[in-house]
Short mmCIF file of C-alpha atoms in Angstrom, two decimals:
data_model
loop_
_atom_site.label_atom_id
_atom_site.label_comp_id
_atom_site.label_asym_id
_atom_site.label_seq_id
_atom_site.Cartn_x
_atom_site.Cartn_y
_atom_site.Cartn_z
CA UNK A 1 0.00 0.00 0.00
CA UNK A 2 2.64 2.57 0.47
CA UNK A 3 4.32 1.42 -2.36
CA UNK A 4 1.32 2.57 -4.20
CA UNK A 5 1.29 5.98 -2.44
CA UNK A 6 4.96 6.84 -2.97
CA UNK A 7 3.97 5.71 -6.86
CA UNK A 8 1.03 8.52 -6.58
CA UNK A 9 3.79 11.01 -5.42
CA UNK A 10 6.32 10.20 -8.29
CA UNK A 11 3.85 10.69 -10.97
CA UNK A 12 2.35 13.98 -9.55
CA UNK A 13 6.07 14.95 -10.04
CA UNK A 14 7.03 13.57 -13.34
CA UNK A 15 5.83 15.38 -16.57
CA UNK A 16 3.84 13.19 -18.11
CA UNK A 17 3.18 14.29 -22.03
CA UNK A 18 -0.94 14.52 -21.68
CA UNK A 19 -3.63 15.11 -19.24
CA UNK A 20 -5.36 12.67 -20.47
CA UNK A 21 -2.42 9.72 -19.41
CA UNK A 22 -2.10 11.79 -16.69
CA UNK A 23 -5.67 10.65 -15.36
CA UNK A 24 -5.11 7.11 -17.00
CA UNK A 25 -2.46 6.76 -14.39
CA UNK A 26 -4.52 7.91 -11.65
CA UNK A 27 -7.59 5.65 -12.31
CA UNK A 28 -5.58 2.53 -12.31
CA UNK A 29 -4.10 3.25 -9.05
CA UNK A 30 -7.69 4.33 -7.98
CA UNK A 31 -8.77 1.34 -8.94
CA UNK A 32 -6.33 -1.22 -7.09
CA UNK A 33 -6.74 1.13 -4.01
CA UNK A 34 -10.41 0.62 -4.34
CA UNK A 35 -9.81 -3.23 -4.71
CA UNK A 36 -7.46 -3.20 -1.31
CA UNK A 37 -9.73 -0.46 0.51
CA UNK A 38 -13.22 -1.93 0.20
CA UNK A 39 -12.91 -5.02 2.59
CA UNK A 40 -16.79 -6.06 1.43
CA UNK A 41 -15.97 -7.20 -2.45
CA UNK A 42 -13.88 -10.14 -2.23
CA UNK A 43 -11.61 -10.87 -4.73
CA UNK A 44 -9.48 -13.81 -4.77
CA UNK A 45 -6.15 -13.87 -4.00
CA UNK A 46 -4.88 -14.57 -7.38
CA UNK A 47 -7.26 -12.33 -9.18
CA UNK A 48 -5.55 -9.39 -6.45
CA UNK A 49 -2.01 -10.17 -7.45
CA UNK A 50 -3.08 -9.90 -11.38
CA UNK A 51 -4.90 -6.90 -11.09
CA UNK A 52 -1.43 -5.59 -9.22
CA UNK A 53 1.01 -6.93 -11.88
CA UNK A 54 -0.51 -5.45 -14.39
CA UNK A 55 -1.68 -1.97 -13.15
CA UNK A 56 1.85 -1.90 -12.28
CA UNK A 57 2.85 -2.71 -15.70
CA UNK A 58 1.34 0.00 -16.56
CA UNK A 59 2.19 2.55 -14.34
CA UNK A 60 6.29 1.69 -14.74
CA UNK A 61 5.52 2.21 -18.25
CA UNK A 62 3.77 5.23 -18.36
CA UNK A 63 6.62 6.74 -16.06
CA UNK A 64 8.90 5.39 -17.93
CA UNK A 65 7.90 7.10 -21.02
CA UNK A 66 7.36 10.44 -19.18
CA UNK A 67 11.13 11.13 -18.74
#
């Protein structure tokens, strides 16, 4: 979890190229907090780390790309 909140930090830092992967970025790691936060939908475990992997896929990229 605060892996996921230092990753909020770095991207309100970086300059990413477009507001509009600006708030892609932001509703994936919405999402998976969402997931983590709401302790009545239960995913399964597996289905959890997936989701993880690849919103954080994602995010490296899109940071990545931002440089």
């Amino acid at each position: 979890m605060n892996h996921l909140l230092g990753l909020c930090d770095r991207i309100k830092k970086a300059e990413l190229r477009s507001y509009l992967t600006r708030n892609y970025v932001f509703n994936e790691i919405s999402f998976l907090l969402s997931c983590w936060q709401n302790k009545q939908q239960r995913y399964s475990k597996h289905l959890d780390i997936i989701k993880v992997w690849h919103s954080m896929c994602i995010i490296s990229n899109m940071l990545r790309t931002s440089r």
